[in-house]
Amino acid sequence: MAKKQFKAESKRLLEMMINSIYTQREIFLRELISNASDAVDKIYYKALTDENLTFNKEDYYIKITADKASRTLTVTDTGIGMTKEELENNLGIIAKSGSLAFKKENEAQDGHNIIGQFGVGFYSAFMVADKVTVTSKALGSDEAYRWESTGADGYTIESAEKETVGTEIVLKIKENTEEDQYDEFLEQYRLKAIVKKYSDFIRYPIKMDITGSRPKEGDDKEFEEYTEEQVVNSMVPIWRKNKSELTDADYENFYNEKHYGWDKPLKHIHLSVDGAVRYQAILYIPENTPFDYYTKEFEKGLELYSNGVLIMEKCADLLPDYFSFVKGMVDSEDLSLNISREMLQHDRQLKQIAKNIQSKIKSQLQSLLKDEREKYEKFYEGFGRQLKFGAYNDYGVNKDVLQDLLLFYSSKEQKLVTLDEYVSRMPEEQKFIYYATGESKERIEKLPQTELVSDKGYEILYLTDDIDEFAVKVIAKYKEKEFKSVSSSDLGIEADEKDKENETEESKELFEAMKEFLGDKVKSVRASKRLRSHPVCLSTEGELTIEMEKVLNSMPSSPGVKAEKVLEINVNHAVFQSLKDAHGKDKEKLNLYTSLLYNQALLIEGLPIGDPVEFTNDICKVMV
Ligand code: ADP
């Protein structure tokens, strides 16, 4: 029979995984049990909602059998099974959409991450097996099929005999090599321990034939071997257990078992609520940002159970967008098993649960921020942007929920600070919360516009994310203090006396002449109150700042907005004298200087200059 090839990208992934130096090989069993449990969940759910199906409780189980003689390990389930097409589609393709692109970016990563990121659980079997044979009969089908593969070289599918619905997976365990021992995966005690460690909470019995020895009947000196089938897991779902019985390792294992993420969760939240709506939930804040987190492909949501039965894999209504990074599950006995997606959206109980969960997540984040700052900063690095989007979105309806969770880099502290920390440090006469925007901390540090505010000894928040300024604009005020860009026209700082002196009739005329030359490129030219050592900078009037102009105009549906720019000249700088000298005497020279200064101000802002060739020619003109 001709072998079918794995899809090209699957093949490469599979090779990588088989050859990866993976220290925790034992997790293959957890992956297979988890798939089996999902399959049983599906048939269980069907039986509960379909009158024509009748099953007994004993009909749902998973069985693990090891046979040393043939070096096989078999995992059997009584789940929903797979049709021929499903075998082909589910097991013939590893990587789902978008994953290849991701893989390329992460070429250097080892198999460890790849297993988790794609949920290629089933394939982990190849870490311990030379050959995997899956025989399955789907619910409602008369025929069974066998899928077989020895790894990256492809797979075959053929008709098979199988009486009962469900799936049987046979692993031909690899031979021991000098470096690697595989025999352990054929040992009862080892397998039992692995099941206990990773799959204890699986709701269905995991059965194993366990061999022991006992005194022979009627003869207490002679012992005999006997084998009996045992259920090796406790079957109580973790969320039903008492928090005090559980360790961090249990929560971590559940997180991994459920494929919520492959990283370690940064924090878990275990809720057991017995109020108007009763529910249990285990929620996680992940440590790492999923690779597709900030893309359209990412789907938020929590698993939703009705009294222990999974009714929805990703219930989006349980999480607001700004907490979309939260993973986990909710189980409520107050939800109907038969509820449809549409009905759920309007379900009063579900809304109540969502509200409740949201406030729990917030308070957990707050305590993380308060008590475990380093962890919080790690979290913020990955998900802070989402919180800022949250504060900005929908005209800031959620800003009160989120503003205390935001961090910005502080000029003074040289680290991330909260708004509360900023405001509590403000000297009494300081009117505003000052911020500066730019590509990076380093660039902002050099911005001429920050000079006056820094000179005054005021702290400046450095906004480096595209979303930042939009977020602070929407927040508008924190504890009665307004946000103010260091580039805005009125900084709320009294001008020095010597600056006032310079606002003479003569300089006024000079600035008017410069403005006339620049035309509508700028709204006006003015003596700067904020510059100390730099000759020139741009500031803006009105709501729209230069940074916002940049962000908005870089969007695909660019509105083509223009900030009202003001060219500010430092009248205490030597260039001012040169401008004055040229004014009235040599119009061409004044225009040349004006053009140079304007273009310099654009460069400082990181804005493109209109005509770079003209600009370099202008510089040459001053040189010769
Ligand atoms: P994941 O479980 O993350 O989707 P896997 O590679 O482990 O990825 O499995 C792929 C798919 O194959 C599963 O989603 C499921 O549809 C199907 N599958 C795997 N094992 C079984 C099983 N024992 N019974 C029924 N379907 C299964």
XYZ file of C-alpha atoms and ligand atoms in Angstrom:
651
model
C 0.000 0.000 0.000
C 1.354 3.403 -0.963
C 2.418 5.567 1.906
C 0.851 8.964 2.200
C 3.214 11.743 2.980
C 2.726 14.142 5.816
C 2.165 17.673 4.634
C 5.581 19.229 4.060
C 5.495 21.475 7.080
C 4.274 18.671 9.302
C 7.133 16.512 8.213
C 9.749 19.018 9.245
C 8.119 19.582 12.590
C 7.842 15.894 13.208
C 11.511 15.343 12.445
C 12.452 18.118 14.763
C 10.373 16.712 17.528
C 11.525 13.147 17.208
C 15.111 14.275 17.294
C 14.701 16.880 19.970
C 16.557 16.278 23.161
C 13.420 16.192 25.151
C 13.976 15.521 28.791
C 10.388 14.920 29.754
C 9.524 12.097 27.392
C 7.010 10.773 29.852
C 4.532 13.503 28.947
C 3.555 11.569 25.796
C 1.259 9.542 28.019
C -0.403 12.625 29.401
C -1.010 13.810 25.818
C -2.596 10.531 24.754
C -4.739 10.349 27.883
C -5.805 13.925 27.432
C -6.921 13.213 23.850
C -8.707 10.075 25.006
C -10.455 12.003 27.751
C -11.567 14.670 25.268
C -12.948 11.936 23.027
C -14.876 10.410 25.929
C -16.116 13.876 26.876
C -17.540 14.243 23.399
C -19.439 10.973 23.444
C -20.619 11.620 26.989
C -21.982 14.977 25.959
C -23.699 13.430 22.927
C -25.314 10.774 25.099
C -26.609 13.367 27.518
C -28.144 15.483 24.800
C -29.323 12.803 22.380
C -32.225 10.657 23.510
C -31.404 7.925 21.009
C -28.107 7.171 22.633
C -27.943 5.201 25.806
C -24.763 4.557 27.655
C -23.918 3.371 31.112
C -21.421 4.972 33.359
C -19.183 1.900 33.010
C -19.012 2.492 29.285
C -16.708 5.456 29.692
C -13.102 4.677 30.441
C -9.510 4.733 29.269
C -7.313 1.681 29.501
C -3.542 1.394 29.443
C -1.897 -1.946 28.725
C 1.796 -2.685 28.492
C 3.236 -5.833 26.964
C 6.942 -6.355 27.478
C 7.189 -9.306 25.128
C 5.987 -7.365 22.111
C 7.299 -4.008 23.453
C 3.894 -2.433 22.982
C 2.008 0.071 25.036
C -1.679 0.414 24.238
C -4.007 3.265 25.145
C -7.644 2.440 24.518
C -10.597 4.733 24.963
C -14.336 4.390 24.589
C -14.626 7.885 23.188
C -16.246 9.223 20.070
C -13.694 7.679 17.684
C -12.514 8.978 14.331
C -13.777 8.391 10.807
C -11.352 7.730 7.973
C -11.398 11.425 7.083
C -10.821 12.422 10.663
C -7.865 10.076 10.984
C -6.452 11.657 7.880
C -7.155 15.223 8.849
C -6.372 15.052 12.531
C -3.302 12.886 12.404
C -1.957 13.679 8.944
C -1.381 17.332 9.571
C 0.505 18.559 12.521
C 0.742 22.221 12.107
C -2.408 24.210 11.867
C -2.743 27.484 9.996
C -0.112 30.092 10.556
C 2.234 27.826 12.377
C 4.786 27.425 9.660
C 5.402 31.122 9.580
C 5.871 31.021 13.290
C 8.194 28.100 13.029
C 10.433 29.997 10.631
C 10.775 32.865 13.015
C 11.704 30.500 15.750
C 14.003 28.237 13.809
C 16.390 27.999 16.689
C 13.869 26.788 19.188
C 13.904 23.210 20.296
C 11.045 20.753 20.082
C 10.025 21.559 23.613
C 8.253 24.741 22.674
C 6.867 23.441 19.457
C 4.905 20.661 21.084
C 3.047 23.116 23.247
C 2.579 25.954 20.805
C 0.773 23.811 18.261
C -0.820 21.290 20.504
C 0.880 18.517 18.550
C 0.132 16.301 21.498
C -0.475 13.105 19.590
C 2.886 13.288 17.865
C 4.735 13.220 21.133
C 4.137 9.455 20.929
C 7.032 9.361 18.469
C 9.371 10.431 21.229
C 9.110 6.937 22.676
C 7.760 4.816 19.820
C 9.136 3.618 16.478
C 5.706 2.906 15.182
C 2.264 4.160 16.132
C -0.905 2.357 15.118
C -4.275 4.004 15.661
C -7.377 1.912 15.152
C -10.613 3.787 15.475
C -14.324 3.420 14.973
C -16.373 6.582 14.998
C -19.743 6.915 16.666
C -22.451 6.230 14.094
C -20.131 4.429 11.715
C -20.098 0.721 10.818
C -16.529 0.654 9.685
C -13.259 0.967 11.489
C -9.921 2.187 10.119
C -6.300 1.789 10.976
C -3.763 4.612 10.702
C -0.148 3.620 10.965
C 3.111 5.509 10.839
C 6.733 4.953 11.667
C 7.445 8.656 11.865
C 8.434 11.289 9.384
C 8.325 9.050 6.313
C 4.535 9.124 6.113
C 1.536 7.067 7.119
C -0.959 4.533 5.802
C -4.686 4.192 6.324
C -6.597 0.978 5.753
C -9.837 -0.726 6.760
C -9.752 -2.568 10.037
C -11.789 -4.696 12.389
C -13.000 -3.095 15.585
C -16.197 -3.990 17.337
C -16.796 -1.109 19.680
C -16.796 2.619 19.127
C -13.626 4.312 20.289
C -9.920 4.426 19.629
C -7.015 2.146 20.308
C -3.492 3.498 20.030
C -0.629 1.024 20.011
C 2.904 2.297 20.497
C 5.805 0.093 19.551
C 8.238 1.269 22.192
C 11.769 2.042 20.964
C 14.663 -0.230 21.824
C 17.032 1.018 24.487
C 20.146 2.720 23.228
C 23.319 3.609 25.037
C 22.068 7.064 25.920
C 18.356 6.444 26.137
C 16.279 4.020 28.121
C 12.787 3.306 26.925
C 12.034 0.144 28.904
C 10.528 2.177 31.686
C 7.520 2.867 29.489
C 6.654 -0.812 29.644
C 6.842 -1.043 33.429
C 3.519 -1.063 35.268
C 4.744 0.826 38.305
C 6.356 3.516 36.152
C 3.267 3.954 33.998
C 1.057 4.075 37.064
C 3.247 6.793 38.539
C 3.116 8.818 35.322
C -0.673 8.590 35.254
C -0.873 9.665 38.892
C 1.479 12.546 38.292
C -0.160 14.061 35.241
C -3.608 12.624 34.791
C -4.967 12.026 38.257
C -7.798 14.527 37.735
C -9.124 13.021 34.511
C -12.831 12.523 35.115
C -13.015 9.066 33.611
C -11.428 5.959 35.090
C -7.974 5.191 33.751
C -7.635 1.458 34.100
C -4.540 -0.684 34.204
C -3.934 -4.362 34.751
C -1.719 -4.466 37.785
C 0.178 -7.568 38.737
C 0.887 -8.317 42.343
C 1.649 -11.365 44.421
C -0.338 -12.913 47.223
C -0.119 -16.013 49.432
C -1.556 -19.038 47.717
C -4.899 -20.112 49.043
C -4.576 -22.623 51.846
C -0.805 -22.223 51.845
C 0.732 -19.173 53.516
C 4.307 -20.029 52.500
C 3.758 -20.192 48.751
C 3.060 -16.978 46.846
C 1.329 -16.644 43.558
C 1.179 -13.838 41.000
C -2.163 -12.390 40.195
C -3.387 -9.632 37.932
C -6.310 -7.370 38.536
C -7.696 -4.373 36.789
C -7.325 -1.198 38.857
C -8.441 2.346 38.426
C -5.269 4.346 38.919
C -6.550 7.926 38.948
C -8.635 9.643 41.605
C -11.068 11.133 39.019
C -11.937 14.192 41.051
C -11.532 17.209 38.795
C -8.960 19.593 40.174
C -11.420 22.475 40.354
C -13.648 20.478 42.699
C -10.788 19.888 45.075
C -10.012 21.967 48.069
C -7.378 24.614 47.504
C -5.533 23.463 50.581
C -5.089 19.989 49.088
C -3.432 21.319 45.965
C 0.123 22.381 45.311
C 1.522 24.810 42.752
C 2.744 21.769 40.849
C -0.831 20.471 40.569
C -2.004 23.737 39.078
C 0.957 23.816 36.718
C 0.285 20.299 35.587
C -3.362 21.061 34.907
C -2.292 24.100 32.890
C 0.005 21.968 30.764
C -2.358 19.048 30.523
C -5.026 21.354 29.179
C -2.604 22.982 26.759
C -3.475 26.394 28.125
C 0.174 27.120 27.499
C 3.495 25.408 27.539
C 5.127 27.924 29.796
C 4.611 27.895 33.513
C 1.670 29.996 34.556
C 2.738 33.187 36.305
C -0.214 33.020 38.631
C -3.247 30.857 39.152
C -6.606 31.852 40.560
C -8.819 29.132 41.974
C -12.372 30.248 42.641
C -15.175 28.438 44.302
C -18.178 30.705 44.484
C -21.313 29.814 46.296
C -23.407 32.920 45.807
C -26.420 33.715 43.671
C -24.672 31.840 40.881
C -22.567 28.878 41.915
C -19.426 28.142 40.002
C -15.858 26.964 40.233
C -13.060 28.300 38.121
C -9.356 27.892 37.674
C -7.807 30.810 35.872
C -4.246 31.402 34.851
C -2.156 34.385 33.952
C 0.424 32.990 31.542
C 4.082 33.804 31.819
C 4.735 34.229 28.111
C 2.813 35.950 25.378
C 1.401 33.354 22.946
C 3.024 33.812 19.557
C -0.244 34.813 17.938
C -1.454 36.957 20.829
C -1.404 40.300 19.077
C -2.819 38.937 15.815
C -6.323 38.437 14.460
C -5.906 34.672 14.799
C -5.857 34.797 18.573
C -9.131 33.780 20.130
C -9.829 34.628 23.730
C -12.046 32.499 25.922
C -12.330 30.094 28.803
C -13.458 26.484 28.776
C -17.004 26.255 29.980
C -18.377 23.243 31.826
C -21.893 22.594 32.946
C -21.686 20.500 36.046
C -18.485 18.818 34.980
C -19.331 18.369 31.298
C -17.463 20.477 28.799
C -19.977 22.479 26.797
C -17.734 24.992 25.092
C -14.017 25.088 24.470
C -13.619 28.831 24.165
C -16.340 30.857 25.732
C -15.381 34.380 24.727
C -18.168 36.033 26.704
C -16.468 35.157 29.954
C -13.539 37.499 29.375
C -13.339 41.156 28.488
C -10.876 41.873 25.647
C -8.441 43.565 27.954
C -8.067 40.367 29.974
C -8.021 38.142 26.900
C -4.670 36.683 27.965
C -6.311 34.801 30.825
C -6.589 31.036 30.307
C -8.569 28.499 32.212
C -11.979 27.035 32.845
C -15.287 27.644 34.543
C -17.704 24.996 35.753
C -21.198 25.908 36.876
C -24.074 23.706 37.849
C -26.426 26.588 37.160
C -25.859 26.459 33.421
C -27.964 24.275 31.181
C -26.206 21.537 29.289
C -28.248 22.196 26.188
C -27.573 25.873 26.005
C -26.586 27.161 22.575
C -23.919 29.696 21.795
C -26.535 32.335 20.982
C -28.481 31.709 24.147
C -25.338 31.828 26.240
C -24.649 35.387 25.186
C -27.808 36.496 26.866
C -27.598 34.186 29.801
C -27.949 36.086 33.054
C -25.910 33.586 35.035
C -23.089 33.674 32.560
C -23.023 37.458 32.685
C -22.853 37.337 36.432
C -19.976 34.875 36.333
C -18.132 37.004 33.772
C -18.489 40.076 35.955
C -17.307 38.243 38.973
C -14.318 36.747 37.200
C -13.306 40.114 35.840
C -13.103 41.668 39.266
C -11.167 38.679 40.613
C -8.631 38.949 37.832
C -8.238 42.622 38.497
C -7.690 42.176 42.186
C -5.177 39.399 41.561
C -3.240 41.608 39.192
C -3.298 44.379 41.738
C -1.912 42.173 44.427
C 0.734 40.895 42.057
C 1.706 44.499 41.391
C 1.771 45.308 45.076
C 3.449 42.208 46.444
C 5.422 40.705 43.592
C 6.537 43.635 41.520
C 9.100 41.732 39.503
C 6.551 39.137 38.452
C 4.104 41.872 37.577
C 6.655 43.600 35.398
C 7.270 40.337 33.607
C 3.557 40.030 33.051
C 3.347 43.648 31.931
C 6.116 43.184 29.404
C 3.973 40.598 27.673
C 0.466 41.888 28.166
C 0.772 45.552 29.170
C -0.047 46.641 25.673
C -3.366 44.840 25.887
C -4.202 46.701 29.102
C -3.355 50.006 27.430
C -5.559 49.148 24.462
C -8.239 48.306 26.987
C -7.956 51.695 28.651
C -8.168 53.403 25.277
C -10.882 51.371 23.572
C -14.525 52.433 23.521
C -13.627 55.989 24.484
C -12.191 54.866 27.770
C -15.242 53.239 29.387
C -12.903 50.813 31.133
C -10.226 53.246 32.143
C -11.226 53.165 35.795
C -10.745 49.408 35.872
C -7.389 49.558 34.182
C -5.541 52.777 34.952
C -4.049 51.493 38.186
C -2.634 48.482 36.394
C -0.642 50.553 33.906
C 3.078 51.134 34.058
C 5.197 53.673 32.221
C 8.912 54.256 32.176
C 9.968 57.144 34.381
C 12.784 59.586 33.578
C 13.600 59.924 37.238
C 13.266 56.393 38.509
C 14.722 54.864 35.336
C 12.201 52.058 35.592
C 8.506 51.370 35.165
C 6.243 53.236 37.565
C 2.513 53.388 38.197
C 0.507 56.560 37.793
C -0.123 56.520 41.491
C 3.594 56.448 42.214
C 4.118 59.332 39.812
C 1.410 61.506 41.288
C 2.414 60.816 44.867
C 5.905 62.125 44.099
C 4.768 65.327 42.364
C 5.991 68.547 43.996
C 3.143 70.746 45.094
C 3.571 73.369 42.382
C 3.663 70.803 39.570
C 0.383 71.011 37.727
C 0.565 68.203 35.195
C 1.653 64.630 34.654
C 4.305 65.158 31.984
C 5.045 62.673 29.270
C 7.261 62.515 26.221
C 6.777 60.265 23.224
C 9.280 58.605 20.949
C 10.586 55.421 19.491
C 12.763 54.433 22.429
C 13.841 55.600 25.857
C 17.208 56.575 24.412
C 15.656 58.802 21.771
C 13.275 60.453 24.173
C 16.122 61.126 26.560
C 17.695 63.346 23.892
C 14.558 65.211 22.890
C 15.080 68.990 23.188
C 11.448 69.372 24.259
C 12.123 67.683 27.584
C 14.686 70.272 28.650
C 12.516 72.705 30.583
C 10.487 70.057 32.376
C 13.642 68.147 33.297
C 15.343 71.364 34.406
C 12.468 71.967 36.768
C 13.202 68.582 38.276
C 9.869 67.126 37.219
C 9.479 63.464 36.378
C 8.616 62.595 32.788
C 6.872 59.433 31.636
C 8.424 58.030 28.483
C 5.811 56.677 26.105
C 7.332 54.342 23.548
C 4.399 52.198 22.436
C 2.137 53.379 19.600
C -0.885 53.022 21.803
C 0.554 54.902 24.793
C -0.316 58.460 23.953
C -3.798 57.512 22.801
C -4.325 55.744 26.099
C -3.189 58.656 28.264
C -5.259 61.053 26.162
C -8.340 58.981 26.852
C -7.528 58.599 30.528
C -7.057 62.399 30.449
C -6.668 62.806 34.212
C -5.336 60.745 37.037
C -6.179 61.838 40.571
C -7.238 65.234 39.241
C -3.916 65.718 37.447
C -4.057 66.148 33.715
C -1.589 64.534 31.351
C 0.584 66.931 29.402
C 2.962 66.259 26.532
C 6.328 67.984 26.927
C 5.774 69.158 23.341
C 2.454 70.837 23.969
C 2.216 74.600 23.626
C 1.351 75.375 27.228
C 3.418 73.452 29.730
C 1.975 75.186 32.763
C 5.411 76.306 33.833
C 6.113 80.006 34.420
C 8.541 81.513 31.912
C 11.820 82.824 33.218
C 12.194 86.606 33.282
C 14.928 86.594 30.706
C 12.722 84.713 28.246
C 10.080 87.406 28.570
C 12.619 90.096 27.748
C 13.260 88.468 24.456
C 9.709 88.812 23.258
C 10.548 92.110 21.620
C 8.994 93.812 18.627
C 12.068 92.938 16.596
C 11.964 89.215 17.274
C 8.250 89.233 16.557
C 8.896 90.551 13.062
C 11.671 88.036 12.557
C 9.403 85.142 13.479
C 6.670 86.440 11.191
C 9.127 86.524 8.310
C 10.167 82.968 9.043
C 6.547 81.816 9.233
C 5.799 83.513 5.931
C 8.614 81.556 4.304
C 7.501 78.238 5.776
C 3.872 78.823 4.784
C 1.378 76.258 6.067
C 4.056 73.793 7.079
C 3.814 75.352 10.524
C 1.141 77.241 12.385
C 3.639 79.716 13.783
C 7.263 80.388 14.662
C 7.912 81.341 18.220
C 10.503 81.996 20.935
C 10.780 78.800 22.914
C 10.195 78.660 26.615
C 11.219 75.067 26.928
C 14.578 74.931 25.217
C 17.771 75.303 27.213
C 20.771 74.129 25.162
C 19.172 73.049 21.881
C 18.569 75.627 19.136
C 15.241 74.422 17.802
C 12.309 72.075 18.231
C 8.737 71.491 17.145
C 5.785 71.668 19.467
C 2.100 71.341 18.768
C -1.070 73.218 19.464
C -4.392 71.535 19.943
C -5.205 67.916 20.685
C -3.283 66.183 17.960
C 0.406 65.674 18.715
C 3.162 64.777 16.303
C 3.406 61.241 17.645
C -0.315 60.725 17.128
C -0.043 62.125 13.627
C 2.663 59.556 12.913
C 0.682 56.638 14.324
C -2.582 57.578 12.641
C -0.939 58.170 9.282
C 0.839 54.831 9.403
C -2.471 52.980 9.565
C -3.782 51.276 6.434
C -6.842 53.515 6.345
C -4.791 56.580 7.061
C -6.979 59.596 7.681
C -4.121 61.872 6.526
C -4.215 63.998 9.646
C -1.867 66.870 10.384
C -0.826 68.136 13.780
C -0.641 71.917 14.213
C 3.077 72.366 14.447
C 4.910 75.297 15.968
C 8.576 75.910 15.218
C 10.240 76.980 18.439
C 13.543 78.844 18.430
C 15.843 79.084 21.410
C 16.457 82.810 21.707
C 19.384 82.216 24.035
C 21.182 80.171 21.452
C 23.815 81.629 19.105
C 21.710 80.737 16.053
C 19.168 83.307 17.158
C 21.770 86.029 16.703
C 22.521 84.719 13.190
C 18.826 84.836 12.382
C 18.570 88.398 13.658
C 21.611 89.404 11.626
C 20.173 88.014 8.445
C 16.707 89.452 9.067
C 16.105 92.656 7.124
C 19.477 92.481 5.422
C 19.622 89.225 3.516
C 16.285 87.609 2.877
C 17.794 84.671 1.029
C 20.029 83.873 3.964
C 17.168 84.083 6.425
C 15.158 81.686 4.270
C 18.090 79.317 4.077
C 18.513 79.327 7.860
C 14.791 78.915 8.399
C 14.656 75.973 6.052
C 17.632 74.345 7.782
C 16.202 74.802 11.256
C 12.786 73.534 10.232
C 14.260 70.398 8.656
C 16.421 69.795 11.703
C 13.359 69.997 13.911
C 11.657 67.415 11.690
C 14.638 65.088 11.950
C 14.678 65.354 15.721
C 11.023 64.304 15.728
C 11.752 61.368 13.481
C 9.585 62.881 10.742
C 10.567 62.676 7.095
C 11.956 65.848 5.586
C 10.273 67.045 2.427
C 13.314 67.165 0.171
C 16.487 65.541 1.517
C 18.549 66.594 -1.513
C 17.634 70.216 -1.050
C 18.460 69.877 2.633
C 21.996 68.599 1.975
C 22.522 71.271 -0.655
C 21.431 73.852 1.900
C 23.999 72.572 4.372
C 26.698 72.831 1.718
C 25.652 76.403 1.065
C 26.443 77.305 4.673
C 29.744 75.487 4.473
C 31.200 77.292 1.469
P -4.899 18.456 19.947
O -5.343 17.419 20.916
O -4.146 19.559 20.577
O -5.955 18.931 19.010
P -3.486 16.216 18.791
O -2.438 16.132 17.725
O -3.134 15.612 20.084
O -3.792 17.751 18.972
O -4.784 15.579 18.245
C -5.331 16.007 17.026
C -6.787 15.657 16.933
O -6.958 14.275 16.729
C -7.586 15.955 18.183
O -8.007 17.294 18.230
C -8.775 15.004 18.015
O -9.751 15.575 17.159
C -8.152 13.833 17.315
N -7.830 12.775 18.275
C -6.637 12.501 18.844
N -6.723 11.448 19.668
C -8.005 11.049 19.650
C -8.757 10.005 20.293
N -8.191 9.175 21.157
N -10.074 9.900 19.992
C -10.663 10.732 19.113
N -10.029 11.716 18.483
C -8.717 11.896 18.742
